[in-house]
XYZ file of C-alpha atoms in Angstrom:
320
model
C 13.100 14.029 44.855
C 9.398 14.421 45.617
C 9.983 17.866 47.121
C 12.042 18.910 44.103
C 9.317 17.692 41.760
C 6.700 19.653 43.679
C 8.896 22.737 43.628
C 9.410 22.406 39.892
C 5.662 22.119 39.317
C 5.035 25.149 41.497
C 7.532 27.115 39.439
C 5.650 26.429 36.210
C 2.151 26.545 37.670
C 1.362 29.675 35.725
C 2.176 28.121 32.332
C -1.126 28.038 30.464
C -2.366 25.763 27.713
C -2.538 28.804 25.449
C 1.187 29.367 25.960
C 2.039 25.702 25.357
C -0.077 25.591 22.206
C 1.657 28.634 20.735
C 5.074 27.153 21.503
C 4.099 23.767 20.055
C 2.868 25.320 16.788
C 5.990 27.489 16.482
C 8.226 24.449 17.023
C 6.457 22.220 14.510
C 5.104 24.413 11.712
C 8.333 24.273 9.702
C 7.812 20.510 9.341
C 4.242 20.870 8.070
C 4.151 20.681 4.252
C 1.049 22.808 3.874
C 1.288 26.388 5.228
C -2.467 26.278 5.811
C -1.958 23.596 8.457
C -0.801 26.083 11.095
C -3.750 28.341 10.267
C -6.129 25.399 10.714
C -4.584 24.631 14.096
C -5.033 28.217 15.241
C -8.591 28.377 13.914
C -9.783 25.247 15.745
C -7.965 26.123 18.974
C -9.390 29.649 18.967
C -12.906 28.425 18.244
C -13.161 25.439 20.578
C -10.230 25.065 22.970
C -9.039 28.463 24.193
C -12.481 29.657 25.376
C -12.675 26.652 27.720
C -9.120 25.908 28.891
C -6.820 28.391 27.175
C -6.114 30.442 30.286
C -5.849 27.495 32.661
C -2.601 26.062 33.961
C -1.603 23.198 31.689
C -1.069 21.041 34.808
C -4.702 21.510 35.888
C -6.259 20.160 32.680
C -8.039 16.875 33.321
C -10.412 14.512 31.552
C -13.488 16.463 32.592
C -12.207 19.633 30.949
C -11.288 17.795 27.754
C -14.765 16.278 27.629
C -16.283 19.730 28.164
C -14.747 20.681 24.803
C -15.453 17.480 22.909
C -18.878 16.288 24.037
C -20.917 19.174 22.566
C -19.502 18.572 19.068
C -18.588 14.885 19.083
C -21.821 13.768 17.400
C -22.481 16.800 15.204
C -18.939 17.687 14.055
C -17.179 14.369 14.351
C -14.263 15.125 12.027
C -13.525 18.477 13.674
C -13.894 17.032 17.176
C -11.490 14.196 16.380
C -8.868 16.628 15.102
C -9.274 18.851 18.161
C -8.814 15.874 20.483
C -5.620 14.905 18.680
C -4.287 18.454 18.847
C -4.968 18.753 22.567
C -3.212 15.415 23.111
C -0.111 16.580 21.211
C 0.040 19.879 23.084
C -0.260 18.158 26.467
C 2.392 15.605 25.502
C 4.682 18.488 24.534
C 3.976 20.180 27.875
C 4.805 16.989 29.795
C 8.127 16.530 27.990
C 8.979 20.168 28.665
C 8.297 19.632 32.344
C 5.143 21.779 32.526
C 2.864 18.949 33.653
C 2.963 15.391 34.981
C 0.633 12.412 34.870
C -1.438 10.752 32.173
C -2.620 12.624 29.110
C -6.392 13.237 29.552
C -6.851 13.651 25.786
C -5.461 10.195 24.966
C -7.930 8.133 22.917
C -6.872 4.505 23.202
C -7.555 3.077 26.616
C -8.997 6.334 27.919
C -11.424 8.531 25.951
C -12.465 5.549 23.844
C -14.176 4.302 27.029
C -16.127 7.559 27.381
C -16.958 8.597 23.795
C -18.343 6.529 20.917
C -15.993 5.781 18.033
C -16.176 8.378 15.279
C -17.366 5.750 12.810
C -20.365 5.076 15.043
C -21.623 8.655 15.125
C -21.397 9.536 11.451
C -21.707 7.899 8.100
C -18.636 8.391 5.953
C -19.453 10.608 3.002
C -17.490 9.899 -0.145
C -16.961 12.475 -2.846
C -19.897 12.232 -5.283
C -18.645 10.423 -8.387
C -20.039 10.133 -11.888
C -20.756 6.525 -12.963
C -18.119 5.646 -15.527
C -20.781 4.693 -18.090
C -21.876 8.336 -18.189
C -18.402 9.810 -18.514
C -18.027 9.831 -22.335
C -21.249 11.833 -22.726
C -20.168 14.152 -19.915
C -16.770 14.727 -21.560
C -18.399 15.566 -24.887
C -20.425 18.261 -23.151
C -17.461 19.479 -21.112
C -15.435 20.083 -24.277
C -18.069 22.548 -25.463
C -17.518 24.646 -22.333
C -15.209 27.634 -22.714
C -12.705 28.992 -20.234
C -9.600 28.039 -18.303
C -11.570 26.267 -15.567
C -13.288 23.984 -18.080
C -9.933 22.974 -19.584
C -8.525 22.469 -16.098
C -11.394 20.138 -15.220
C -10.923 18.181 -18.447
C -7.190 17.916 -17.741
C -7.936 16.780 -14.175
C -10.189 14.002 -15.442
C -7.707 12.851 -18.100
C -4.839 12.677 -15.604
C -6.851 11.403 -12.585
C -5.108 14.104 -10.548
C -6.198 16.065 -7.492
C -7.430 19.656 -7.652
C -4.413 21.086 -5.823
C -2.015 19.370 -8.191
C -3.815 20.851 -11.195
C -4.179 24.458 -10.083
C -0.591 24.594 -8.847
C 0.895 23.299 -12.122
C 3.603 25.471 -13.689
C 5.134 25.228 -17.208
C 8.503 23.998 -15.908
C 6.850 20.741 -14.777
C 5.986 19.693 -18.358
C 8.325 18.048 -20.838
C 7.970 15.406 -23.569
C 4.363 14.561 -22.686
C 5.294 14.015 -19.051
C 4.038 16.100 -16.150
C 6.246 15.915 -13.060
C 4.420 17.066 -9.926
C 6.935 18.020 -7.202
C 6.818 16.341 -3.808
C 5.709 19.440 -1.940
C 2.437 19.537 -3.873
C 1.650 15.837 -3.526
C -0.478 14.457 -0.703
C 2.043 11.665 -0.040
C 4.993 14.076 -0.148
C 6.645 12.192 -3.022
C 7.346 13.360 -6.581
C 4.821 11.976 -9.064
C 5.332 11.515 -12.803
C 2.168 11.647 -14.891
C 2.172 10.334 -18.476
C 0.041 12.586 -20.670
C -2.288 11.270 -23.325
C -2.430 13.155 -26.606
C -5.476 15.137 -25.517
C -4.035 15.965 -22.076
C -0.747 17.110 -23.614
C -2.659 19.246 -26.117
C -4.585 20.984 -23.333
C -1.409 21.769 -21.387
C 0.353 23.043 -24.512
C -2.592 25.225 -25.468
C -2.784 26.760 -22.006
C 0.940 27.501 -21.876
C 1.000 28.916 -25.404
C -2.137 30.992 -25.054
C -1.456 32.506 -21.645
C 2.289 32.218 -21.074
C 1.625 32.707 -17.379
C 3.391 31.567 -14.244
C 0.689 28.915 -13.923
C -0.575 26.534 -16.595
C -4.140 27.251 -15.500
C -4.085 30.932 -14.483
C -6.761 32.591 -12.403
C -8.499 35.893 -12.896
C -5.767 37.873 -11.127
C -2.359 38.289 -12.744
C 0.204 35.859 -11.376
C -2.394 33.899 -9.405
C -3.481 30.311 -10.103
C -7.006 29.178 -10.741
C -9.214 29.146 -7.654
C -9.909 25.733 -6.128
C -13.616 26.547 -6.536
C -13.391 27.285 -10.258
C -13.957 23.704 -11.407
C -16.961 23.361 -9.100
C -18.423 26.420 -10.815
C -17.981 24.684 -14.178
C -19.899 21.689 -12.840
C -22.647 24.009 -11.557
C -22.818 25.673 -14.986
C -23.302 22.220 -16.498
C -26.125 21.525 -14.013
C -23.983 18.908 -12.271
C -23.649 20.410 -8.802
C -24.146 16.864 -7.543
C -20.533 16.097 -8.545
C -17.113 17.128 -7.246
C -13.818 17.366 -9.101
C -12.235 14.848 -6.735
C -14.991 12.347 -7.450
C -13.671 11.769 -10.976
C -10.771 9.862 -9.442
C -13.328 7.317 -8.240
C -14.840 7.237 -11.718
C -11.391 6.428 -13.114
C -10.835 3.731 -10.475
C -14.186 2.065 -11.148
C -13.614 2.100 -14.910
C -10.133 0.602 -14.572
C -11.392 -2.166 -12.281
C -14.510 -3.106 -14.226
C -13.567 -2.437 -17.837
C -9.841 -3.176 -18.174
C -7.219 -5.777 -17.372
C -4.747 -3.257 -15.984
C -3.149 -4.486 -12.764
C -4.489 -2.894 -9.563
C -1.020 -1.696 -8.551
C -0.692 0.189 -11.858
C -4.032 1.905 -11.266
C -3.111 2.758 -7.672
C 0.190 4.195 -8.840
C -1.663 6.333 -11.396
C -3.745 7.712 -8.532
C -0.549 8.379 -6.534
C -1.864 6.328 -3.630
C 0.583 5.292 -0.940
C 1.300 1.600 -0.321
C -0.124 0.567 3.048
C 2.044 -2.543 3.279
C 5.398 -1.279 4.599
C 7.324 -4.326 3.382
C 5.944 -3.985 -0.142
C 6.599 -0.242 -0.104
C 10.219 -0.828 0.906
C 10.877 -3.144 -2.037
C 8.970 -1.304 -4.743
C 11.457 1.070 -6.347
C 9.869 1.914 -9.702
C 6.714 3.856 -10.544
C 5.418 1.501 -13.294
C 5.609 4.439 -15.677
C 5.572 2.534 -18.985
C 2.538 0.551 -17.897
C 0.835 3.744 -16.824
C 1.381 5.242 -20.276
C -0.794 2.474 -21.719
C -3.362 2.879 -18.929
C -3.744 6.635 -19.386
C -4.001 6.338 -23.162
C -6.762 3.758 -22.730
C -8.499 6.116 -20.304
C -8.262 8.999 -22.782
C -9.813 6.855 -25.513
C -12.656 5.907 -23.212
C -13.198 9.543 -22.206
C -13.415 10.455 -25.890
C -15.737 7.622 -26.867
C -18.729 9.952 -26.814
C -17.173 11.869 -29.702
C -16.412 9.651 -32.696
C -14.164 12.157 -34.439
C -12.003 12.550 -31.328
C -11.606 8.772 -31.045
C -10.225 8.563 -34.560
C -7.780 11.391 -33.872
C -6.463 9.738 -30.727
C -6.180 6.254 -32.234
C -4.431 7.393 -35.404
C -2.061 9.543 -33.366
C -1.124 6.709 -31.009
């Protein structure tokens, strides 16, 4: 058996990590929801991994070689380094199962590299998306509504729905009906369809965009048939002299407001943000999406957003 094992290893000795990586990506990319994921894999492997071990036999890769890739960037590019480590580990696991290598995985973190490298949390401070304090939001919204252009309306719609940028720019008319926006699973971070109740103002924005442009996308970009760029809303913020903010940060603003200024249950707020339930038991038993409660929540949020403009408040309240 030992001789056969040695003979088998000798037969695949020329199989390189580069080869295994290409095969792994080809085998798994159909399961990745985001087409950009495969491109990100290739980009990081080409930049950091292939120059060091790409042409080496996958059987010859050891801990020292893995560290040669990770150590130069572990402290300065912690997020990238962590992803690279994970990708090397998956490729080497694939190679072992395919019979191209034997032994322990030198890229394994727990019980191995965690003894040689500091934890990622120790070498960097987590940076959250800059968020506007909720007390300042009504004044900000009043100013935002004076801004012209598709991107400005997209940003306002994003704030009113507490949605993510990708969900907004990918929105198409078929997803809207009866003041409900249904975001399909493939465009949601959690991979699950998400129903969004629209306040009067949010519904009006969507209707105006669809009526005015009649495009394939609710928020069309500058090129025909293309959606708004994911940088467009950041440009609106820069135009408003608020480059210190990000579009995603308004989700935190919404969360802070809901926690500190309302009696809405935390699970309703989390559902509005389309957050996944960490507790697997609770997730298994929760069947509904608390939609009716979220209608009340989002209408309250819209009223608060409009509270810097007295006339708008009256319109929303009387139309409720």
